[in-house]
Short mmCIF file of C-alpha atoms and ligand atoms in Angstrom, two decimals:
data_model
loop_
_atom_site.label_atom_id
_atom_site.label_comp_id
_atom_site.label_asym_id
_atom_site.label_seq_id
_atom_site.Cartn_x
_atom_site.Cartn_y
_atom_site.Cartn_z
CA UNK A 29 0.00 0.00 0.00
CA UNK A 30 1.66 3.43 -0.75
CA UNK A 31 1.79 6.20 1.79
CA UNK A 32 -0.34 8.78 -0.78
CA UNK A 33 -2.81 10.45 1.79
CA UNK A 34 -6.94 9.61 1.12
CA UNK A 35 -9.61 12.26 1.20
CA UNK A 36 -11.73 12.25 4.64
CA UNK A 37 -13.94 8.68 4.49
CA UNK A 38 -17.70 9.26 3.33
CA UNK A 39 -16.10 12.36 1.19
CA UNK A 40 -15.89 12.34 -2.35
CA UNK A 41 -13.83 13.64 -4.67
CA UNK A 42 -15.77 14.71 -8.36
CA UNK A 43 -13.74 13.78 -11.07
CA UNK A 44 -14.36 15.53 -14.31
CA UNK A 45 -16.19 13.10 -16.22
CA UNK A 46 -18.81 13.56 -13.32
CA UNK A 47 -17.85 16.89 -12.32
CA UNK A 48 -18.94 17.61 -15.96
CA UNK A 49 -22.43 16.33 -15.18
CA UNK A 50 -22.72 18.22 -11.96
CA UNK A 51 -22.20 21.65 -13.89
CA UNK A 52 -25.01 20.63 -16.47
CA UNK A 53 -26.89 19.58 -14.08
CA UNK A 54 -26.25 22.70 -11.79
CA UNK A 55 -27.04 24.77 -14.59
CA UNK A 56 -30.34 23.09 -15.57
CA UNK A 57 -31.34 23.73 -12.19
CA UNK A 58 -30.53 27.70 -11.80
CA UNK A 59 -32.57 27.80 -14.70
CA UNK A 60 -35.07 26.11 -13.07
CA UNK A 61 -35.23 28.05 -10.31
CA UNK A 62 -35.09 31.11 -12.38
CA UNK A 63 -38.02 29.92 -13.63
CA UNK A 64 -40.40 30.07 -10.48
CA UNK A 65 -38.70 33.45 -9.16
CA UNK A 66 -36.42 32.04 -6.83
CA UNK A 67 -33.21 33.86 -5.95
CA UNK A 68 -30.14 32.37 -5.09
CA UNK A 69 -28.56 33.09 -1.30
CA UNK A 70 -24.79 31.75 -0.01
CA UNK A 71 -24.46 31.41 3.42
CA UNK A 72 -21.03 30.25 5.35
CA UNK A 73 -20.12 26.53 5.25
CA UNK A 74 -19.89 26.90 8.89
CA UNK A 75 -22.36 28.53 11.60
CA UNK A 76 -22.44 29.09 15.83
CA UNK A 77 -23.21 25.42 16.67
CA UNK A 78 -26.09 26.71 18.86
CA UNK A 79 -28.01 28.04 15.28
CA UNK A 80 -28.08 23.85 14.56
CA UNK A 81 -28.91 23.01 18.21
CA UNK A 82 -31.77 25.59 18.34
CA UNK A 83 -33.27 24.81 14.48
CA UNK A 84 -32.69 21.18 13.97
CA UNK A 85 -33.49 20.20 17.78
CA UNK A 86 -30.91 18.46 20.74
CA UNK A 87 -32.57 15.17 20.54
CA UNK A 88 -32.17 14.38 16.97
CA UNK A 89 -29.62 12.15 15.46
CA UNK A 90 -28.08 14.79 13.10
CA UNK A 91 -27.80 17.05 16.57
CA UNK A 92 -27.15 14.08 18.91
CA UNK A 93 -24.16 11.98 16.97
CA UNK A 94 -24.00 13.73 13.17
CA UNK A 95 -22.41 17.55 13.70
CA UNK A 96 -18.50 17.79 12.99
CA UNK A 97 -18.28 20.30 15.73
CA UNK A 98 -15.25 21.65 17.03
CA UNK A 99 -14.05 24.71 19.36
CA UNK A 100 -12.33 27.58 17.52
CA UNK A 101 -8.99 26.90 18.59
CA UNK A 102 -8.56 31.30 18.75
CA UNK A 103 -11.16 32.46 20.59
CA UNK A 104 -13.45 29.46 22.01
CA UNK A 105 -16.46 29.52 19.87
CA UNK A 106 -18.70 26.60 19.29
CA UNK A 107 -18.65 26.20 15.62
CA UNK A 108 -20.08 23.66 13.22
CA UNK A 109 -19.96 22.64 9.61
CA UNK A 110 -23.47 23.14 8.17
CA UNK A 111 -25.46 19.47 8.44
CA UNK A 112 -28.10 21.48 6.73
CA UNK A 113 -28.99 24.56 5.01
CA UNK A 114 -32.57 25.95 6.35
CA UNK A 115 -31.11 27.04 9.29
CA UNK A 116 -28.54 28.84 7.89
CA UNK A 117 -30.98 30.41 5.09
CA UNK A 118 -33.09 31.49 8.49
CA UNK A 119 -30.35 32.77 10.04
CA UNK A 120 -28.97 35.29 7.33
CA UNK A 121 -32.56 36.07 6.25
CA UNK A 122 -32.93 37.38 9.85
CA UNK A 123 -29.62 38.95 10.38
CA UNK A 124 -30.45 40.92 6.96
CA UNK A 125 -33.62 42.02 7.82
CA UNK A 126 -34.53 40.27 4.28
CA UNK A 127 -38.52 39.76 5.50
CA UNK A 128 -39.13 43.95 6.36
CA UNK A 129 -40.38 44.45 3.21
CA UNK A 130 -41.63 41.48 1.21
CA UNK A 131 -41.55 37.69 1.41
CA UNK A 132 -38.71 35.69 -0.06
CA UNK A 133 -38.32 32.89 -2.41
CA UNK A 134 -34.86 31.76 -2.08
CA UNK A 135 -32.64 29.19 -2.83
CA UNK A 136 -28.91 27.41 -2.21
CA UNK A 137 -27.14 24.73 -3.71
CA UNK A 138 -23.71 23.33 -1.55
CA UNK A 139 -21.95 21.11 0.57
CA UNK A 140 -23.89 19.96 3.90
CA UNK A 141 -21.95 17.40 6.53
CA UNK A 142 -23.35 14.83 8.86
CA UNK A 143 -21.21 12.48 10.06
CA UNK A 144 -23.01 8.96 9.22
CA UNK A 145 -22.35 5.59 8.53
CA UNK A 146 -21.63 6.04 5.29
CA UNK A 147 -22.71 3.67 2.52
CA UNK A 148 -24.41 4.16 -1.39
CA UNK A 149 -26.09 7.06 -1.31
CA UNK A 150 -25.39 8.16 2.46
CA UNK A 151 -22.12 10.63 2.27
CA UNK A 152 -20.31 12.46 5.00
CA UNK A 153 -20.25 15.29 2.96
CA UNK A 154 -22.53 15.77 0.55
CA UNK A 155 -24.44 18.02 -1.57
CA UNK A 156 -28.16 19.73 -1.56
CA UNK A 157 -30.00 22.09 -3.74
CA UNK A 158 -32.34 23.50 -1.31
CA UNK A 159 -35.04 25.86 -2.12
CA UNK A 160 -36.55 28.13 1.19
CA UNK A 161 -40.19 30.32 0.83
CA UNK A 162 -40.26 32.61 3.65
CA UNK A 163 -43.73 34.57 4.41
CA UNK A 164 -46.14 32.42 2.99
CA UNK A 165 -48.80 30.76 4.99
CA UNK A 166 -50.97 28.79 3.00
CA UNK A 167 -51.24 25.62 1.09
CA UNK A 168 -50.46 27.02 -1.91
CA UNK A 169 -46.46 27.33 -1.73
CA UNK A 170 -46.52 24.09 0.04
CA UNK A 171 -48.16 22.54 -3.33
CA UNK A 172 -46.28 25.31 -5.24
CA UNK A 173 -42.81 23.42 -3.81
CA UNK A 174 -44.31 20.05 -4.66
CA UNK A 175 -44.96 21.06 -8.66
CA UNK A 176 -41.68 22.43 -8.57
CA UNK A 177 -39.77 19.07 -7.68
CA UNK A 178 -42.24 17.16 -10.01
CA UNK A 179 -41.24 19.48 -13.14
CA UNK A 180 -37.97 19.01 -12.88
CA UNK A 181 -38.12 14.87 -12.35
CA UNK A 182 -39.96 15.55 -15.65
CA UNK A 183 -37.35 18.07 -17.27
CA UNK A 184 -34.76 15.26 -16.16
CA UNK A 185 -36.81 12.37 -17.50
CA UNK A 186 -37.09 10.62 -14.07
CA UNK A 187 -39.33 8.17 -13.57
CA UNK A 188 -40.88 5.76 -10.66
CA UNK A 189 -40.44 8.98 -8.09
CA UNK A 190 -42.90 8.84 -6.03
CA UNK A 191 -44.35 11.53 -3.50
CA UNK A 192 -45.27 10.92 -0.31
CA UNK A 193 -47.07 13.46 2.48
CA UNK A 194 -48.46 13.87 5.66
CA UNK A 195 -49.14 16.65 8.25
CA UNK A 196 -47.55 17.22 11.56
CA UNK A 197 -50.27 19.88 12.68
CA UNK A 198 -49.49 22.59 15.47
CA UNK A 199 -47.52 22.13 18.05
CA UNK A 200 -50.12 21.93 20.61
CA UNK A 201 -51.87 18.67 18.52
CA UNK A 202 -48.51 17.29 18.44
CA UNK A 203 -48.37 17.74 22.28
CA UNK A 204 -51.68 15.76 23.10
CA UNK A 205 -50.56 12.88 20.37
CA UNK A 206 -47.32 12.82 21.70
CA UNK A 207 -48.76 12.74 25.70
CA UNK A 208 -51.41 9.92 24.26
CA UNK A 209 -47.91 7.77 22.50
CA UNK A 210 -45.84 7.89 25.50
CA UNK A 211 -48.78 6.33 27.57
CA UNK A 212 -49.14 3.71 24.48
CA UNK A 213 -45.16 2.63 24.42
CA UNK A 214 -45.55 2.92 27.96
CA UNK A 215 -48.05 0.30 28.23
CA UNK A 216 -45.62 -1.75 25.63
CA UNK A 217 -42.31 -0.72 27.31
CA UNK A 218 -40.85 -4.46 27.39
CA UNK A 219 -41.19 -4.08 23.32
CA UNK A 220 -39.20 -1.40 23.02
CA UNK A 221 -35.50 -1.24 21.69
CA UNK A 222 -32.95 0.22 23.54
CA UNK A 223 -33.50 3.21 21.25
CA UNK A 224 -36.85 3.74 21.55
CA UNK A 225 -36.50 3.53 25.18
CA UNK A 226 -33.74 6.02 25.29
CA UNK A 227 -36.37 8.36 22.94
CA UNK A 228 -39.58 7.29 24.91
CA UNK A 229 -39.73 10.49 27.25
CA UNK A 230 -37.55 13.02 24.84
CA UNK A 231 -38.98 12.49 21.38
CA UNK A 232 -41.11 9.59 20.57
CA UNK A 233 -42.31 10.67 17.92
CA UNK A 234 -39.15 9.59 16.30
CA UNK A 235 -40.15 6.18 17.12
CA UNK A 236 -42.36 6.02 14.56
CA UNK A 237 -39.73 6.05 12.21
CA UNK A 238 -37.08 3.30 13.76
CA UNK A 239 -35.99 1.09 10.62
CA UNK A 240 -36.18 -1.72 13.46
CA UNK A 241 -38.28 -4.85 11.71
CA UNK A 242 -39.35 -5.76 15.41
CA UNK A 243 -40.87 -2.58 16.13
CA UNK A 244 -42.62 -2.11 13.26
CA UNK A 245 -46.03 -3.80 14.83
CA UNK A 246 -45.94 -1.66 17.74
CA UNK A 247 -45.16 1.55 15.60
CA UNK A 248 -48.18 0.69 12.89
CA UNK A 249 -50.59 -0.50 16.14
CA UNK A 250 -49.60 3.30 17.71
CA UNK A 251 -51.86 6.30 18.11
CA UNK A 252 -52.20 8.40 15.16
CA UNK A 253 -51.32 11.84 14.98
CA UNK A 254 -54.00 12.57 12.29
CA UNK A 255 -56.35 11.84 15.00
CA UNK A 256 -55.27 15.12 16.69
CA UNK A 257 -55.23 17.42 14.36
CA UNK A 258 -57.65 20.12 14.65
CA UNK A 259 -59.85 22.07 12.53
CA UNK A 260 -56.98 24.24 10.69
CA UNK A 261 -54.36 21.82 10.30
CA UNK A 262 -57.14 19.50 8.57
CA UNK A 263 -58.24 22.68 6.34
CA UNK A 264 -54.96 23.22 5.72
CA UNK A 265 -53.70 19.57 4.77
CA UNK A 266 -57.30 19.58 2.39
CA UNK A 267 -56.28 22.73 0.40
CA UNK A 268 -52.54 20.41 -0.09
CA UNK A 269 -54.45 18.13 -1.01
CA UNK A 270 -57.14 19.41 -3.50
CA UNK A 271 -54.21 21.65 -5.58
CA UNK A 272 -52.67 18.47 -5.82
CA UNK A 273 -55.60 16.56 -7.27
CA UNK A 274 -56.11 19.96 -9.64
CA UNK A 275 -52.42 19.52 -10.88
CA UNK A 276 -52.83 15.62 -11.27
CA UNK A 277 -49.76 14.69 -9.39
CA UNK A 278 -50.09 11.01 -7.94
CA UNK A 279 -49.14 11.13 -3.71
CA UNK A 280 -49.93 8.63 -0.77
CA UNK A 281 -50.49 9.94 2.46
CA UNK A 282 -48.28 8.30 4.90
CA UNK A 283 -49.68 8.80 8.42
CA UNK A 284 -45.67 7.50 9.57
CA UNK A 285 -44.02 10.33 7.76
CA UNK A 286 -42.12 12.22 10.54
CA UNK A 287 -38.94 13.53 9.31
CA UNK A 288 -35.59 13.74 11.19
CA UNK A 289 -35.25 17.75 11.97
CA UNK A 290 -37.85 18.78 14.99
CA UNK A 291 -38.79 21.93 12.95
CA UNK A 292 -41.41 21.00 10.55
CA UNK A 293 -45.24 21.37 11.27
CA UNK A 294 -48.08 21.00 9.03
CA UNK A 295 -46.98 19.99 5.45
CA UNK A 296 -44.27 17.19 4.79
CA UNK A 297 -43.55 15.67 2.22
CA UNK A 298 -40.75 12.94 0.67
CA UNK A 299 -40.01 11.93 -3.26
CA UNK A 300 -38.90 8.85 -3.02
CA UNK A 301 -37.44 6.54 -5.67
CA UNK A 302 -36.62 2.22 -5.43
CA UNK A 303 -34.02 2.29 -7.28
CA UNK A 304 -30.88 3.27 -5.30
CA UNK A 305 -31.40 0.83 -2.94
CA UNK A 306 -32.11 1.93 0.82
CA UNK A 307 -31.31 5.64 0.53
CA UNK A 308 -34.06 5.96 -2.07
CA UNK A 309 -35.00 9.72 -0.81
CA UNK A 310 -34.31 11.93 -2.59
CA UNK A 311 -35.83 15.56 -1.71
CA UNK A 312 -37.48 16.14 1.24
CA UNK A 313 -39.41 18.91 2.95
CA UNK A 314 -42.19 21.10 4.69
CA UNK A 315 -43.32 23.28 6.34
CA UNK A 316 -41.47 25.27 9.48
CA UNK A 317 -43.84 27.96 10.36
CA UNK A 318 -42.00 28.11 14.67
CA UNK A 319 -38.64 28.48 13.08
CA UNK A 320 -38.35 31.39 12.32
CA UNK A 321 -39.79 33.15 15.96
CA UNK A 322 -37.38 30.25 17.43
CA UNK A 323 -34.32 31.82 16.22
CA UNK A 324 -35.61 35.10 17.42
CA UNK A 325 -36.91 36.74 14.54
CA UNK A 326 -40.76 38.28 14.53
CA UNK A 327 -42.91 35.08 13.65
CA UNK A 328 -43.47 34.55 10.01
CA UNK A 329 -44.79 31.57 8.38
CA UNK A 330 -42.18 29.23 5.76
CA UNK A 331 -41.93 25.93 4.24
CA UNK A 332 -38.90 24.72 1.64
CA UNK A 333 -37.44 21.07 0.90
CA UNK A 334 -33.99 20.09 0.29
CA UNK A 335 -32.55 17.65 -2.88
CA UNK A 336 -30.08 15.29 -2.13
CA UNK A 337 -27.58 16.13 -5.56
CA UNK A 338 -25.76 12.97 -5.09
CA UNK A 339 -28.38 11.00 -5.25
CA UNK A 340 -30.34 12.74 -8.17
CA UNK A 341 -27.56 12.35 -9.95
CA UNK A 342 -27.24 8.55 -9.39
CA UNK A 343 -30.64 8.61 -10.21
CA UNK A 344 -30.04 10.80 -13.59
CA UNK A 345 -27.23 8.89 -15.09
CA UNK A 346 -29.89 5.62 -14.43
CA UNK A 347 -31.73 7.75 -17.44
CA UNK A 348 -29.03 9.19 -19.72
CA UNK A 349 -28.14 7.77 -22.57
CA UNK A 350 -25.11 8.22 -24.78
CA UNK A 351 -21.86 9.95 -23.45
CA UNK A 352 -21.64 12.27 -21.13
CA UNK A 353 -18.02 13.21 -21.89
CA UNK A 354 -16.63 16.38 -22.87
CA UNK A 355 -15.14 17.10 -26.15
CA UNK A 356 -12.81 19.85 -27.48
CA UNK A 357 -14.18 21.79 -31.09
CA UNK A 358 -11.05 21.55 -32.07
CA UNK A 359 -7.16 19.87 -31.05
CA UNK A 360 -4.14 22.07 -32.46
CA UNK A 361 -1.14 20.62 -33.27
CA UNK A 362 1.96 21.95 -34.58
CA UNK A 363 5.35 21.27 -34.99
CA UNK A 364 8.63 23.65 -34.72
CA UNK A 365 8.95 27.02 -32.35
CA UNK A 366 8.11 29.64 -34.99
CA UNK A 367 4.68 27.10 -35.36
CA UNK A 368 3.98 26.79 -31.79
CA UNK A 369 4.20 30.78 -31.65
CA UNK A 370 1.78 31.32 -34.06
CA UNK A 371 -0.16 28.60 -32.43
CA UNK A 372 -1.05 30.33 -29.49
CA UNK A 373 -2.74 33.14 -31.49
CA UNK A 374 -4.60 30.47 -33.87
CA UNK A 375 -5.85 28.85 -30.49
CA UNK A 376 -7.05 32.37 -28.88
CA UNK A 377 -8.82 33.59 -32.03
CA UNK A 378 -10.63 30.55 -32.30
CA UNK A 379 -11.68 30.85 -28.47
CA UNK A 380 -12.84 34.70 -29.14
CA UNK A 381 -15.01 33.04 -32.11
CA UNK A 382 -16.83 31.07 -29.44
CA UNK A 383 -14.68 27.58 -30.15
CA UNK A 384 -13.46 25.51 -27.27
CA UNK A 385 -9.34 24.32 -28.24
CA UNK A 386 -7.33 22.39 -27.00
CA UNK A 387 -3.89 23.75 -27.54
CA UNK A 388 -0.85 20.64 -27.52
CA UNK A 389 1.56 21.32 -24.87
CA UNK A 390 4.44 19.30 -23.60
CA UNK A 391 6.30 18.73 -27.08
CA UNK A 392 6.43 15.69 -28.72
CA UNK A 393 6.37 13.83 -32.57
CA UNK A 394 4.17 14.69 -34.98
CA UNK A 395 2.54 11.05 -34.61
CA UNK A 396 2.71 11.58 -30.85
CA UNK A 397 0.27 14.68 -31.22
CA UNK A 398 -1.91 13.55 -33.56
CA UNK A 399 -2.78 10.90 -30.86
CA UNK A 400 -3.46 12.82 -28.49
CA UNK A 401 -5.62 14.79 -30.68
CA UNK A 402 -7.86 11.48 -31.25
CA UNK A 403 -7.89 10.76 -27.77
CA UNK A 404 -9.29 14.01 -26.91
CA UNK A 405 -12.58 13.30 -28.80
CA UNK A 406 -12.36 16.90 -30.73
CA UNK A 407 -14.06 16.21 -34.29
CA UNK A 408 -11.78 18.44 -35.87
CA UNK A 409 -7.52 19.00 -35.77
CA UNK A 410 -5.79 22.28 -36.73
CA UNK A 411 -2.29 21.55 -37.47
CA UNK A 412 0.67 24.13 -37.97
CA UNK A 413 4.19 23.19 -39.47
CA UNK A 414 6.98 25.80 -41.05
CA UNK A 415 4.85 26.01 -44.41
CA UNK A 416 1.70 27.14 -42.55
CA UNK A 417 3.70 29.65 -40.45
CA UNK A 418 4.89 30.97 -43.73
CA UNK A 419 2.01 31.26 -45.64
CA UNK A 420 0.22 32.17 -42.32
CA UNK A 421 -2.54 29.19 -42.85
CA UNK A 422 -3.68 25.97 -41.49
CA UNK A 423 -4.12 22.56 -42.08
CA UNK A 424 -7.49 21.82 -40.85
CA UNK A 425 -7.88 17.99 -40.32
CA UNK A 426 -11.53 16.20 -39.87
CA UNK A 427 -10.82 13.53 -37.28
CA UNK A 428 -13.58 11.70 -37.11
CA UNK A 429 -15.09 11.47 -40.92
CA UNK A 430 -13.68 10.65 -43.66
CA UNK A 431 -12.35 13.17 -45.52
CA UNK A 432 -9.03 14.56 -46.62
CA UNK A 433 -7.50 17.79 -44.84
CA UNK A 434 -7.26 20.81 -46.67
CA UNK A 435 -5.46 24.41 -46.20
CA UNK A 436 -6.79 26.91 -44.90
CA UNK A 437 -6.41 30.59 -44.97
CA UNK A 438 -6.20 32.20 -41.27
CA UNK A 439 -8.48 34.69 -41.60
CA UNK A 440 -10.82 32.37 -42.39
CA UNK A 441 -10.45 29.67 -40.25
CA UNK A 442 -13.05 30.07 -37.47
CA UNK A 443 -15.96 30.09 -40.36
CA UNK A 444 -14.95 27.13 -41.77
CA UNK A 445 -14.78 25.40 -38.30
CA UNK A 446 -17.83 26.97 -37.51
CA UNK A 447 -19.55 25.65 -41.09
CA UNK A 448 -18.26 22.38 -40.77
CA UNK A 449 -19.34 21.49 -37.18
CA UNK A 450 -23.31 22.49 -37.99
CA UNK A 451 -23.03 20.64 -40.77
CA UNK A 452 -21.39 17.41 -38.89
CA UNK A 453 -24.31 18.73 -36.05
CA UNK A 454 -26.80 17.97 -38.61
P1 HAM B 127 -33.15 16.20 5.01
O1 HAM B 127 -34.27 15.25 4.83
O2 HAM B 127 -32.28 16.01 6.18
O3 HAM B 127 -33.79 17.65 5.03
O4 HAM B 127 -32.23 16.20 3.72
C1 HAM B 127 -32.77 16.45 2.43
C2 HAM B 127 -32.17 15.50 1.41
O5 HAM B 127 -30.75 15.57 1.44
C3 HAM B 127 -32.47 14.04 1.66
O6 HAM B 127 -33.75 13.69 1.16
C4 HAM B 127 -31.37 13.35 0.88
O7 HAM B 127 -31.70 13.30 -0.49
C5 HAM B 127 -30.21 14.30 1.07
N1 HAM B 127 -29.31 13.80 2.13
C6 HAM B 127 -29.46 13.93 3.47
N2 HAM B 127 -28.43 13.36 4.13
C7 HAM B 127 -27.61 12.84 3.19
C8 HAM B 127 -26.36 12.13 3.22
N3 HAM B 127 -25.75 11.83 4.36
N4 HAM B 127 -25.80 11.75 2.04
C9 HAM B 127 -26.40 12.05 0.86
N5 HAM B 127 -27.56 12.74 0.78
C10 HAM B 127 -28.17 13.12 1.91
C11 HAM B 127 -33.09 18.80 5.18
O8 HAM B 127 -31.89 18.87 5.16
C12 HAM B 127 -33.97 20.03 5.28
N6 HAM B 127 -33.11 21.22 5.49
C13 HAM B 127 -34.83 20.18 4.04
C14 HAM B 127 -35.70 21.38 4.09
C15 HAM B 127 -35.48 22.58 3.52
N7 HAM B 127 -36.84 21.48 4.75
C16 HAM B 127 -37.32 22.71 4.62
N8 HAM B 127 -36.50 23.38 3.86
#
């Protein structure tokens, strides 16, 4: 085994066959965004650990045993890498005074970090597109967030995604379901995992969701939240529902539905797919209507979701056909010093006529170069020797068809390139 360092386990490094994808991707979803008015917002990679502790809630598992926190080693503070990026988006929304005037669509796309077990799908750092509506109380942005994520499955040509959703109600009909469960797993205490114990009296609510085949009876036998939801919360779920019925998009209520961060009420929702296995998630949301009074800012309604990009990704390539590579317009080759002078001013006008080049560096045969110029998938080769530099021409070369290369003149060279790649387009 050699001594070469590795990145950080359950961190990946993007190579630039799939780094190339990302930026497609990446830009297919700005435009996206674009396209329902959202605006784009950065926020810092890392926050006062007390922002996640306060949003995201102590007894969670991203909270309890998924933060890489660590103590300024300067001045003391408590600092974390973000494991998510609503709090963040809350935070700098607040600190800007962003909600005075209007209400604000906004969006992020970046690295998040939890430290998990990590396996397909399930990264210690990964990477989210998250999209944040702050100011909006009714059902409509909630359903407005769901069309969203189901137009761009479609403008990615994903299929078998499917959406599930469920409502958490207020806080207060959370309270008397979650009085009512304790007394239920109470009654069933001997059934209970060491985890569930250990969340009985803090959040069991959470035990709902334990991936544990044994509890699954006791969790499907256990009171039902939907049973305590009052008159608003049902209105509210209803208008969900009904816009969702109007816009034909297929959902299944899922009374289990909880979600891992303690900040959601009302709305939630998951898009799940079967094909990558157990981490088949792959955007998840709701609504958050405390969080924003929690973290001290004048109560205002919000809801937003989060994309796993990883995952989407996987889920993408499962769909693409053909290659993905990129591909230079054009490799230039030349041969001699005066040549590789007047090659860098071939290569340069080319890129000011909108052509991407690859310009040969590193020396090398004639036959070495034009190699490397196959290799590098460009349809075309622009070659320079002493004759060309004195005439002050080309060679232009079709790699890929064909045909013969010809001269040709200088001045004219990024026409013909132009010309002959619509035609070879066509
Ligand atoms: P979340 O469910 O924790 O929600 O994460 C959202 C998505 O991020 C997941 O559905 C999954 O696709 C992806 N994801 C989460 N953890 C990992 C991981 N370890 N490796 C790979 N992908 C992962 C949130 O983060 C909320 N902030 C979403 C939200 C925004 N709710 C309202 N606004």
């Amino acid at each position: 085994m050699s001594n070469t360092l590795q990145a950080v386990r359950g961190m990946n490094d993007i190579l630039p066959d799939e780094a190339e994808a990302w930026e497609e991707f990446e830009s297919l979803v700005r435009g996206w965004l674009r396209s329902y008015g959202y605006r784009p917002i950065r926020t810092p990679v890392v926050e006062p650990t007390p922002l996640f502790k306060r949003a995201i809630g102590e007894v969670t598992d991203i909270v309890e045993k998924e933060m890489y926190s660590f103590t300024d080693a300067l001045n003391g503070e408590d600092l974390t890498l973000r494991p998510e990026g609503t709090a963040s988006c809350v935070r700098a929304v607040l600190q800007h005074n962003m909600l005075y005037q209007a209400p604000q669509r906004l969006y992020y796309l970046g690295q998040m970090f939890r430290h998990e077990r990590p396996q397909k799908g399930r990264y210690r750092q990964f990477h989210q597109v998250g999209v944040e509506a702050l100011g909006f109380a009714g059902p409509d942005i909630d359903v407005e967030h769901i069309l969203m994520c189901q137009r761009l499955w479609d403008d990615l040509g994903l299929e078998g995604v499917r959406l599930e959703i469920n409502s958490l109600g207020s806080s207060e009909e959370r309270a008397s379901h979650r009085a009512e469960l304790i007394a239920y797993f109470e009654k069933h205490e001997a059934l209970l995992d060491a985890d569930a114990k250990r969340r009985l009296h803090t959040n069991p609510l959470r035990i709902l969701d334990s991936k544990n085949p044994d509890m699954q009876d006791l969790a499907e036998k256990a009171p039902r939240l939907s049973d305590h939801l009052g008159e608003a919360s049902l209105k509210h779920f209803e208008g969900v529902q009904n816009l969702l019925k109007d816009a034909g998009v297929p959902y299944r209520v899922n009374p289990r539905l909880v979600r891992g961060l303690d900040y959601y009420n009302l709305t939630v929702f998951e898009w799940i797919t079967d094909k990558l296995g157990a981490q088949g998630t792959i955007c998840a949301g709701g609504r958050y209507d405390g969080l924003i009074g929690q973290l001290g800012g004048k109560p205002a309604p919000a809801a937003g979701f989060a994309m796993g990009v990883e995952r989407l990704l996987a889920l993408w390539r499962e769909h693409q056909t053909g290659d993905m590579g990129w591909a230079p317009d054009v490799y230039l080759a030349y041969m001699g010093d005066a040549a590789q002078r007047m090659a860098f001013g071939v290569a340069e006008e080319l890129r000011s006529g909108g052509l991407s080049v690859l310009l040969h560096c590193g020396g090398g045969s004639f036959k070495a170069q034009m190699k490397k110029a196959d290799a590098s998938g460009a349809p075309l080769a622009v070659i320079i020797g002493e004759d060309e530099v004195a005439k002050n021409s080309v060679m232009l070369k079709p790699l890929r068809r064909e045909l013969g290369q010809r001269a040709v003149e200088r001045g004219a060279l990024v026409e013909e390139i132009s010309e002959y790649l619509f035609e070879a387009d066509d």
